[in-house]
Amino acid sequence: MRPFLVLAILPLALAAPIRTFAAAPPDPAAIEAVLQHQSPTFGGPTLDRDALTRIYRKRDFAPLWDDARAEALRRALDEAPSQGIDDVEPELAGASPASREVALTAAFLDYALALARGRVVPKLIERDWYLDMPYFDPDGLVDAMLAKGVGPALAALPPPDARYQALRTALERYRGLAKTGWPELRTSRTLRQGDKDGAVVALRQRLALEGYRTAPPPGSDPQIFDKGLASAVAQFQASHGLASDGMLGKATLAALNIPASARVLQIELNLERWRALPRITAATRIEVNAAAATAVLYEDGTSAKAMRVIVGTVRHPTPVFRTTMISVLINPPWNVPNSILKNEIMPKLKRDPDYLARGNYVFRDAERGQRLVQLPGPGNALGQLKFEMPNSLDVYMHDTPDRRLFALPRRTLSHGCVRVDDPRDLARRVINSESWPETAIDQAIASGETRRVALKQAIPVYVLYWTAFADPDGTVEFRDDLYGRDKRLAEALAARTARLRLSAGATTPGAC
């Protein structure tokens, strides 16, 4: 694979719009001189000058930009904020024609790179991010721009997923809300259906701003916390990962009081994360959202089964990666990781000598010494079904004997693996064989024997992290940044902007 072009090159100059060529286009020799000798007005300290030079050398340093293309690029950059991108405006004021020519190419490629794969390399800020970014071919993109136009070339780069577009729509909406913001709600007690309180009116108004229907019945007291308001509160809670009890408690109040501007940033960060992901094209797949502790099985491009899951704790976060589910293991044994044996089981064993026997644990010989194994059974930590998806992280999906945990609104409780609600139905769906109906799975579990069932069709599994996403009905859902990925991404983008501003202040237009 060819190396990709990294362009973190453009200073912020929002007040300097792109200017078209009023005079003749620059001479190829002048363009070559800019690329070879001039301290460029278009770049910062990390500009890949060689990549730009290769692009121009292939075309004998002929100019790429006429007035029509420059105007099309200006229009495209004007649309950048709608993608959640606001730091790709080049500085062109006072530049020579040749410098402006190269600056336009750099601006085009920088924006294209941001659309195609994001502005931050996730692996540089995350220790447990195992997804490669989309491939980016700058030279091929220039060819596409020359053949099809600026707009069509750029339009083909962002994720084509409808969920990305829905989040862009949400961004526009929340930016409108952020212009005026919403007032902070205050109450000294938990409010529930039937209560009368002056804060109820403010609660109705606050929920209405985000589109929740809260109008009281005609002629009723708006200060009464009625059934309709309780339903709206429950809907808000569900879309924010809270317990949907319909009451205004501390957690719900805190979520309501997060500023609209913070929600705008949250949406922008998730758009950025979308762009950095490899494009998801498999029509049949499983997607896990660790931030929401949910998973969805897609069949032929349609959501076929939504599931609650349990994911890793903050200390043991579920990583971001892609793997392939290939089989279901019925009545699985659990090979206890050494870290869990050392840090969790051995201290319990010291306090309780019968802990291993009671938990159905045995030591078995392995190639490099003994290994602790929990034998199959209803109390096994993996439950009665394990969904095998080989990967170097040893992260997989599985059943659990502690089913009550799925009722919790926050389900960050595992060591990184993904525990699945209703695993028998999931097993039936992924095995997808007439010889393995649900009753056959039940019978195999009841036998107590360990048995591996290969899937007729291997299924891609994406384990992702979304703290803002839009439902098919347009409802925007938000989740807390439990693993700090939003925070680190925001810091990386802010550092990038600071570098660009510093670069802008350090450069002066040159003449050639």
Coordinates of C-alpha atoms in Angstrom, one line a residue:
M1 CA 0.0 0.0 0.0
R2 CA 1.3 3.4 -0.9
P3 CA 2.0 5.8 2.1
F4 CA -0.7 8.3 2.8
L5 CA -0.2 12.0 2.7
V6 CA -0.4 13.7 6.1
L7 CA -1.2 17.4 5.7
A8 CA -1.6 19.4 8.9
I9 CA -0.6 22.5 7.0
L10 CA -3.1 25.3 6.8
P11 CA -3.1 28.3 9.1
L12 CA -6.4 29.7 10.2
A13 CA -7.4 32.9 8.4
L14 CA -11.1 33.0 8.4
A15 CA -11.2 36.6 7.3
A16 CA -9.2 35.9 4.1
P17 CA -11.5 34.4 1.5
I18 CA -10.1 32.6 -1.6
R19 CA -9.4 35.0 -4.4
T20 CA -9.6 33.9 -8.0
F21 CA -7.0 34.7 -10.6
A22 CA -7.8 38.1 -12.0
A23 CA -4.7 38.0 -14.2
A24 CA -3.0 35.2 -16.2
P25 CA -2.3 31.9 -14.5
P26 CA 1.2 31.5 -13.0
D27 CA 4.0 30.2 -15.1
P28 CA 5.0 26.5 -14.4
A29 CA 8.6 27.7 -13.6
A30 CA 7.2 30.0 -10.9
I31 CA 5.2 27.1 -9.4
E32 CA 8.2 24.9 -9.3
A33 CA 10.2 27.7 -7.6
V34 CA 7.6 28.0 -4.9
L35 CA 7.7 24.3 -4.2
Q36 CA 11.5 24.2 -4.2
H37 CA 12.8 27.4 -2.7
Q38 CA 10.1 29.6 -1.1
S39 CA 9.1 29.5 2.5
P40 CA 5.5 28.8 1.7
T41 CA 2.7 31.0 2.9
F42 CA 0.4 28.0 2.6
G43 CA 2.0 25.7 5.1
G44 CA 3.1 24.9 8.6
P45 CA 6.1 23.0 9.9
T46 CA 4.7 19.6 9.0
L47 CA 3.9 20.2 5.3
D48 CA 4.8 17.3 3.1
R49 CA 6.3 19.5 0.4
D50 CA 7.6 16.4 -1.4
A51 CA 4.1 15.1 -1.9
L52 CA 2.9 18.4 -3.4
T53 CA 6.0 18.5 -5.6
R54 CA 5.2 15.0 -6.9
I55 CA 1.7 16.0 -7.8
Y56 CA 2.9 19.0 -9.7
R57 CA 5.9 17.3 -11.3
K58 CA 3.6 14.6 -12.8
R59 CA 1.7 17.5 -14.6
D60 CA 4.9 19.4 -15.6
F61 CA 4.1 22.0 -12.9
A62 CA 1.2 23.3 -14.9
P63 CA -1.4 25.2 -12.8
L64 CA -4.4 23.2 -11.6
W65 CA -6.6 26.1 -10.6
D66 CA -8.6 28.4 -12.8
D67 CA -11.2 30.9 -11.6
A68 CA -14.0 28.3 -11.8
R69 CA -12.2 25.7 -9.8
A70 CA -11.0 28.2 -7.2
E71 CA -14.6 29.4 -6.7
A72 CA -15.8 25.8 -6.4
L73 CA -13.2 25.2 -3.7
R74 CA -14.3 28.4 -1.9
R75 CA -17.9 27.1 -1.9
A76 CA -16.7 23.7 -0.7
L77 CA -14.8 25.2 2.2
D78 CA -17.8 27.4 3.1
E79 CA -19.6 24.1 3.7
A80 CA -16.8 22.6 5.9
P81 CA -18.5 23.7 9.2
S82 CA -21.5 21.5 8.2
Q83 CA -19.2 18.6 8.4
G84 CA -17.9 19.7 11.8
I85 CA -14.7 21.0 10.3
D86 CA -13.8 24.6 10.8
D87 CA -10.0 24.9 10.5
V88 CA -9.2 24.5 6.8
E89 CA -9.3 28.0 5.5
P90 CA -6.0 29.0 3.7
E91 CA -4.2 32.3 4.0
L92 CA -4.0 33.9 0.6
A93 CA -3.9 37.6 1.3
G94 CA -1.0 39.2 -0.6
A95 CA 0.3 35.9 -2.0
S96 CA 1.9 35.8 -5.5
P97 CA -0.1 33.9 -8.2
A98 CA 2.3 30.9 -7.9
S99 CA 2.0 30.8 -4.1
R100 CA -1.7 31.1 -4.3
E101 CA -1.8 28.3 -6.8
V102 CA 0.1 25.9 -4.5
A103 CA -1.9 27.2 -1.5
L104 CA -5.2 26.2 -3.3
T105 CA -3.9 22.7 -3.9
A106 CA -2.8 22.4 -0.3
A107 CA -6.2 23.7 0.9
F108 CA -8.0 21.3 -1.3
L109 CA -5.9 18.3 -0.2
D110 CA -6.1 19.3 3.5
Y111 CA -9.9 19.5 3.4
A112 CA -10.1 16.3 1.4
L113 CA -7.9 14.5 4.0
A114 CA -10.1 15.8 6.8
L115 CA -13.2 14.5 4.9
A116 CA -11.7 11.2 4.0
R117 CA -10.0 10.1 7.2
G118 CA -10.2 12.9 9.8
R119 CA -7.7 15.3 11.1
V120 CA -6.3 13.3 14.0
V121 CA -4.8 9.8 13.9
P122 CA -6.7 7.9 16.6
K123 CA -3.8 5.4 17.2
L124 CA -1.7 8.4 18.3
I125 CA -4.0 9.4 21.1
E126 CA -5.6 6.0 22.1
R127 CA -3.7 3.0 23.4
D128 CA -6.4 0.6 22.5
W129 CA -7.5 1.7 19.1
Y130 CA -6.9 -1.1 16.5
L131 CA -8.7 0.2 13.4
D132 CA -6.8 1.5 10.4
M133 CA -7.8 4.7 8.9
P134 CA -9.2 4.8 5.3
Y135 CA -6.7 4.9 2.5
F136 CA -6.1 8.3 1.0
D137 CA -4.6 8.9 -2.4
P138 CA -3.9 12.6 -2.9
D139 CA -2.6 12.2 -6.5
G140 CA -5.7 10.2 -7.5
L141 CA -7.9 12.8 -5.9
V142 CA -6.3 15.6 -7.9
D143 CA -7.0 13.5 -11.0
A144 CA -10.7 13.2 -9.9
M145 CA -10.9 16.9 -9.3
L146 CA -9.6 17.8 -12.7
A147 CA -11.9 15.2 -14.4
K148 CA -15.1 15.6 -12.4
G149 CA -14.8 19.0 -10.6
V150 CA -14.0 20.1 -7.1
G151 CA -17.4 19.4 -5.6
P152 CA -17.9 15.9 -6.9
A153 CA -14.4 14.9 -6.0
L154 CA -14.9 16.0 -2.4
A155 CA -18.4 14.7 -2.1
A156 CA -17.2 11.1 -2.6
L157 CA -14.9 11.3 0.5
P158 CA -17.0 11.4 3.7
P159 CA -18.6 8.3 5.1
P160 CA -21.6 7.4 2.9
D161 CA -23.5 6.0 5.9
A162 CA -26.9 7.5 6.5
R163 CA -26.1 7.8 10.2
Y164 CA -23.2 10.2 9.4
Q165 CA -25.6 12.4 7.5
A166 CA -28.1 12.2 10.3
L167 CA -25.5 13.4 12.7
R168 CA -24.7 16.3 10.4
T169 CA -28.4 17.3 10.5
A170 CA -28.2 17.1 14.2
L171 CA -25.2 19.3 14.3
E172 CA -27.0 22.1 12.4
R173 CA -30.0 21.8 14.8
Y174 CA -27.8 22.0 17.9
R175 CA -25.8 24.8 16.6
G176 CA -29.1 26.7 16.3
L177 CA -29.9 25.8 19.9
A178 CA -26.5 26.9 21.1
K179 CA -26.9 30.4 19.7
T180 CA -29.3 31.1 22.6
G181 CA -28.6 28.2 24.8
W182 CA -31.0 27.0 27.4
P183 CA -31.5 28.1 31.0
E184 CA -30.1 26.1 33.9
L185 CA -32.7 24.1 35.8
R186 CA -32.7 24.2 39.5
T187 CA -34.7 22.2 42.0
S188 CA -34.0 21.2 45.6
R189 CA -35.8 17.9 45.4
T190 CA -36.6 15.0 43.1
L191 CA -39.7 15.8 41.1
R192 CA -42.1 13.0 40.0
Q193 CA -45.5 12.6 38.5
G194 CA -48.2 14.3 40.6
D195 CA -45.8 16.9 42.2
K196 CA -46.6 20.6 41.9
D197 CA -43.6 22.9 41.7
G198 CA -42.5 26.1 40.0
A199 CA -39.6 24.2 38.4
V200 CA -42.0 22.1 36.4
V201 CA -42.7 25.0 34.0
A202 CA -39.0 25.5 33.4
L203 CA -38.6 21.7 32.9
R204 CA -41.4 21.7 30.3
Q205 CA -39.7 24.6 28.4
R206 CA -36.3 23.0 28.6
L207 CA -37.5 19.6 27.2
A208 CA -39.5 21.4 24.5
L209 CA -36.3 23.0 23.2
E210 CA -35.0 19.6 22.1
G211 CA -38.3 18.5 20.7
Y212 CA -39.9 16.6 23.5
R213 CA -43.6 17.1 23.7
T214 CA -44.5 18.4 27.2
A215 CA -47.5 20.7 26.8
P216 CA -50.0 20.1 29.6
P217 CA -53.6 19.2 28.8
P218 CA -55.8 22.3 28.1
G219 CA -57.0 24.0 31.2
S220 CA -54.6 22.1 33.5
D221 CA -52.1 23.6 35.9
P222 CA -48.7 23.8 34.0
Q223 CA -46.9 23.5 37.4
I224 CA -48.3 20.0 37.8
F225 CA -45.9 17.2 36.9
D226 CA -48.4 15.3 34.8
K227 CA -48.3 11.9 33.0
G228 CA -47.3 13.5 29.6
L229 CA -44.4 15.3 31.2
A230 CA -43.3 12.1 33.0
S231 CA -43.3 10.4 29.6
A232 CA -41.2 13.1 28.0
V233 CA -38.7 12.9 30.9
A234 CA -38.5 9.1 30.4
Q235 CA -37.8 9.7 26.7
F236 CA -35.1 12.1 27.5
Q237 CA -33.6 9.7 29.9
A238 CA -33.6 6.8 27.4
S239 CA -31.8 9.0 24.8
H240 CA -29.1 9.8 27.4
G241 CA -28.5 6.4 28.8
L242 CA -30.2 7.0 32.1
A243 CA -32.7 5.0 34.1
S244 CA -36.0 5.8 32.4
D245 CA -38.1 6.3 35.5
G246 CA -39.8 9.5 34.4
M247 CA -38.6 11.4 37.4
L248 CA -36.3 14.5 37.6
G249 CA -33.5 13.3 39.8
K250 CA -29.9 14.4 40.1
A251 CA -28.6 12.4 37.1
T252 CA -31.4 13.6 34.8
L253 CA -31.0 17.2 36.1
A254 CA -27.3 17.1 35.4
A255 CA -27.9 15.8 31.8
L256 CA -30.5 18.5 31.2
N257 CA -28.0 21.2 32.4
I258 CA -25.2 20.3 30.0
P259 CA -24.9 23.3 27.8
A260 CA -26.1 23.1 24.1
S261 CA -22.6 24.3 23.1
A262 CA -21.1 21.1 24.8
R263 CA -23.6 19.0 22.8
V264 CA -22.4 20.7 19.6
L265 CA -18.8 19.8 20.4
Q266 CA -19.9 16.2 21.2
I267 CA -21.5 15.9 17.8
E268 CA -18.5 17.4 16.1
L269 CA -16.2 14.9 17.8
N270 CA -18.3 12.0 16.8
L271 CA -18.4 13.2 13.2
E272 CA -14.6 13.4 13.3
R273 CA -14.6 9.8 14.7
W274 CA -16.8 8.6 11.8
R275 CA -14.4 10.0 9.3
A276 CA -11.4 8.3 10.9
L277 CA -13.1 4.9 10.7
P278 CA -12.7 2.4 7.9
R279 CA -15.9 2.5 5.8
I280 CA -18.4 -0.1 7.0
T281 CA -19.7 -1.9 4.0
A282 CA -20.8 -5.3 5.2
A283 CA -24.5 -5.6 4.9
T284 CA -24.6 -8.4 7.6
R285 CA -22.6 -7.5 10.6
I286 CA -22.6 -6.8 14.3
E287 CA -21.8 -3.3 15.7
V288 CA -21.1 -2.8 19.4
N289 CA -21.2 0.7 20.8
A290 CA -19.1 0.6 23.9
A291 CA -20.1 4.1 25.0
A292 CA -23.8 3.1 25.1
A293 CA -23.3 -0.5 26.1
T294 CA -25.5 -1.7 23.2
A295 CA -25.0 -3.8 20.1
V296 CA -27.0 -4.3 16.9
L297 CA -27.1 -7.3 14.6
Y298 CA -27.6 -6.1 11.0
E299 CA -28.9 -8.5 8.4
D300 CA -28.9 -7.4 4.8
G301 CA -28.3 -3.8 5.8
T302 CA -31.2 -3.7 8.2
S303 CA -31.2 -3.7 12.0
A304 CA -32.5 -7.2 12.9
K305 CA -31.7 -7.3 16.6
A306 CA -30.8 -4.6 19.1
M307 CA -29.2 -5.8 22.3
R308 CA -28.1 -4.5 25.7
V309 CA -24.5 -5.5 26.4
I310 CA -22.0 -5.2 29.2
V311 CA -18.7 -3.7 28.3
G312 CA -15.4 -3.0 30.0
T313 CA -14.9 -0.9 33.1
V314 CA -13.1 2.5 32.9
R315 CA -10.0 0.6 34.2
H316 CA -10.4 -2.2 31.6
P317 CA -12.0 -0.4 28.6
T318 CA -13.4 -2.4 25.7
P319 CA -11.0 -1.6 22.8
V320 CA -12.0 -0.2 19.4
F321 CA -11.4 -2.9 16.8
R322 CA -12.8 -5.1 14.1
T323 CA -12.9 -8.9 14.1
T324 CA -14.9 -11.7 12.6
M325 CA -17.3 -14.0 14.4
I326 CA -16.8 -17.6 13.1
S327 CA -18.5 -19.9 15.6
V328 CA -20.6 -20.4 18.7
L329 CA -19.2 -22.4 21.6
I330 CA -21.9 -24.1 23.6
N331 CA -21.2 -24.7 27.3
P332 CA -17.8 -23.1 27.1
P333 CA -15.0 -23.5 29.7
W334 CA -13.4 -20.3 30.8
N335 CA -9.6 -20.1 30.6
V336 CA -8.9 -17.6 33.4
P337 CA -6.4 -14.9 32.3
N338 CA -3.4 -14.7 34.5
S339 CA -4.1 -11.1 35.4
I340 CA -7.5 -12.0 36.8
L341 CA -6.0 -15.1 38.6
K342 CA -3.3 -13.0 40.2
N343 CA -5.3 -9.8 41.1
E344 CA -8.7 -11.2 41.8
I345 CA -9.0 -14.9 42.4
M346 CA -5.9 -15.5 44.5
P347 CA -6.8 -12.9 47.1
K348 CA -10.3 -14.5 47.3
L349 CA -8.7 -17.9 47.6
K350 CA -6.6 -16.7 50.5
R351 CA -9.7 -15.6 52.4
D352 CA -11.8 -18.7 51.3
P353 CA -9.9 -22.0 50.7
D354 CA -13.1 -23.5 49.1
Y355 CA -13.5 -20.7 46.6
L356 CA -12.1 -22.7 43.6
A357 CA -14.2 -25.8 44.4
R358 CA -17.4 -23.8 44.8
G359 CA -16.8 -22.0 41.6
N360 CA -16.1 -25.1 39.6
Y361 CA -12.5 -24.1 39.0
V362 CA -9.7 -26.6 38.2
F363 CA -6.0 -26.3 37.3
R364 CA -5.0 -27.9 34.1
D365 CA -1.6 -28.5 32.6
A366 CA -0.7 -26.2 29.8
E367 CA 2.5 -25.9 27.7
R368 CA 3.9 -23.3 30.0
G369 CA 2.7 -24.5 33.3
Q370 CA -0.7 -24.9 35.0
R371 CA -3.7 -22.8 33.9
L372 CA -6.8 -22.1 35.9
V373 CA -10.0 -23.2 34.1
Q374 CA -13.6 -22.7 35.1
L375 CA -15.5 -25.8 33.9
P376 CA -18.7 -25.4 31.9
G377 CA -22.0 -24.9 33.8
P378 CA -24.7 -22.4 34.7
G379 CA -22.3 -20.6 37.0
N380 CA -19.5 -20.2 34.4
A381 CA -18.4 -16.6 33.9
L382 CA -19.0 -17.0 30.2
G383 CA -22.5 -18.3 30.8
Q384 CA -23.6 -21.0 28.4
L385 CA -22.7 -19.5 25.1
K386 CA -19.5 -17.9 23.8
F387 CA -19.4 -16.2 20.4
E388 CA -16.0 -16.9 19.0
M389 CA -14.3 -14.1 17.1
P390 CA -10.5 -14.7 17.1
N391 CA -8.4 -11.7 17.7
S392 CA -5.1 -10.9 19.4
L393 CA -6.9 -8.9 22.1
D394 CA -8.8 -12.0 23.3
V395 CA -12.0 -10.0 23.4
Y396 CA -15.2 -11.8 22.5
M397 CA -18.9 -11.7 23.1
H398 CA -20.5 -14.1 25.5
D399 CA -23.4 -15.0 27.8
T400 CA -23.3 -14.3 31.6
P401 CA -24.9 -16.0 34.6
D402 CA -25.6 -12.6 36.2
R403 CA -28.5 -11.4 34.1
R404 CA -29.8 -8.8 36.5
L405 CA -26.9 -6.5 35.4
F406 CA -28.5 -5.8 32.0
A407 CA -31.2 -3.7 33.8
L408 CA -28.6 -1.2 34.9
P409 CA -28.4 2.0 32.9
R410 CA -24.6 2.0 33.1
R411 CA -23.1 -1.3 32.2
T412 CA -19.4 -0.9 32.3
L413 CA -18.6 -3.9 34.4
S414 CA -16.5 -6.4 32.4
H415 CA -12.7 -6.8 31.9
G416 CA -13.2 -5.7 28.3
C417 CA -15.2 -8.5 26.8
V418 CA -18.8 -8.0 25.7
R419 CA -21.5 -9.8 27.6
V420 CA -24.7 -10.2 25.6
D421 CA -28.4 -10.0 26.7
D422 CA -30.6 -12.7 25.1
P423 CA -27.6 -14.7 23.8
R424 CA -29.7 -17.7 22.7
D425 CA -31.6 -15.7 20.2
L426 CA -28.4 -14.2 18.9
A427 CA -26.9 -17.6 18.6
R428 CA -29.9 -18.8 16.6
R429 CA -29.6 -15.8 14.3
V430 CA -25.9 -16.0 13.6
I431 CA -25.8 -19.8 13.2
N432 CA -28.7 -19.3 10.7
S433 CA -29.2 -23.0 10.0
E434 CA -32.4 -25.1 9.7
S435 CA -30.6 -27.8 11.6
W436 CA -30.0 -25.5 14.5
P437 CA -33.4 -24.0 15.5
E438 CA -33.7 -22.4 19.0
T439 CA -34.8 -25.7 20.5
A440 CA -31.7 -27.4 19.2
I441 CA -29.5 -24.8 21.0
D442 CA -31.5 -25.3 24.2
Q443 CA -31.0 -29.0 23.9
A444 CA -27.3 -28.7 23.3
I445 CA -27.0 -26.4 26.4
A446 CA -29.0 -28.9 28.5
S447 CA -26.6 -31.7 27.6
G448 CA -23.8 -30.0 29.4
E449 CA -21.3 -30.9 26.8
T450 CA -19.0 -28.4 25.2
R451 CA -19.8 -28.1 21.5
R452 CA -18.6 -25.8 18.8
V453 CA -21.0 -24.8 16.0
A454 CA -19.4 -23.1 12.9
L455 CA -21.3 -20.2 11.4
K456 CA -22.5 -20.8 7.8
Q457 CA -21.4 -17.3 7.1
A458 CA -18.7 -15.5 9.1
I459 CA -19.9 -12.2 10.4
P460 CA -17.8 -9.0 10.7
V461 CA -18.0 -7.5 14.2
Y462 CA -17.1 -3.8 14.8
V463 CA -16.5 -2.6 18.3
L464 CA -16.9 1.1 18.2
Y465 CA -17.4 4.2 20.5
W466 CA -20.2 6.7 19.9
T467 CA -21.2 9.3 22.5
A468 CA -23.5 11.1 20.1
F469 CA -25.7 9.4 17.4
A470 CA -29.0 9.9 15.7
D471 CA -31.9 7.4 15.7
P472 CA -33.9 6.7 12.5
D473 CA -36.6 9.0 13.8
G474 CA -34.2 11.9 14.2
T475 CA -33.8 11.7 17.9
V476 CA -30.3 12.5 18.9
E477 CA -28.8 10.3 21.6
F478 CA -25.9 11.3 23.9
R479 CA -23.8 9.2 26.2
D480 CA -21.2 10.1 28.8
D481 CA -17.6 9.9 27.7
L482 CA -16.8 7.1 30.1
Y483 CA -13.5 6.1 28.5
G484 CA -12.3 9.7 27.9
R485 CA -12.0 9.2 24.2
D486 CA -13.9 12.4 23.4
K487 CA -11.7 14.3 25.8
R488 CA -8.5 13.1 24.2
L489 CA -9.8 13.8 20.7
A490 CA -10.9 17.3 21.6
E491 CA -7.5 18.0 23.1
A492 CA -5.7 16.7 20.0
L493 CA -7.9 18.8 17.7
A494 CA -7.3 21.9 19.9
A495 CA -3.6 21.3 19.7
R496 CA -3.8 21.0 16.0
T497 CA -5.6 24.3 15.8
A498 CA -3.0 25.9 18.0
R499 CA -0.3 24.7 15.7
L500 CA -2.0 26.1 12.7
R501 CA -2.6 29.5 14.4
L502 CA 1.1 29.6 15.3
S503 CA 2.0 28.7 11.8
A504 CA -0.2 31.4 10.5
G505 CA 1.5 34.0 12.6
A506 CA 5.0 32.8 11.6
T507 CA 4.5 33.0 7.8
T508 CA 4.5 36.0 5.6
P509 CA 3.4 36.2 2.0
G510 CA 6.2 35.8 -0.5
A511 CA 6.6 36.9 -4.1
C512 CA 7.9 34.8 -6.9

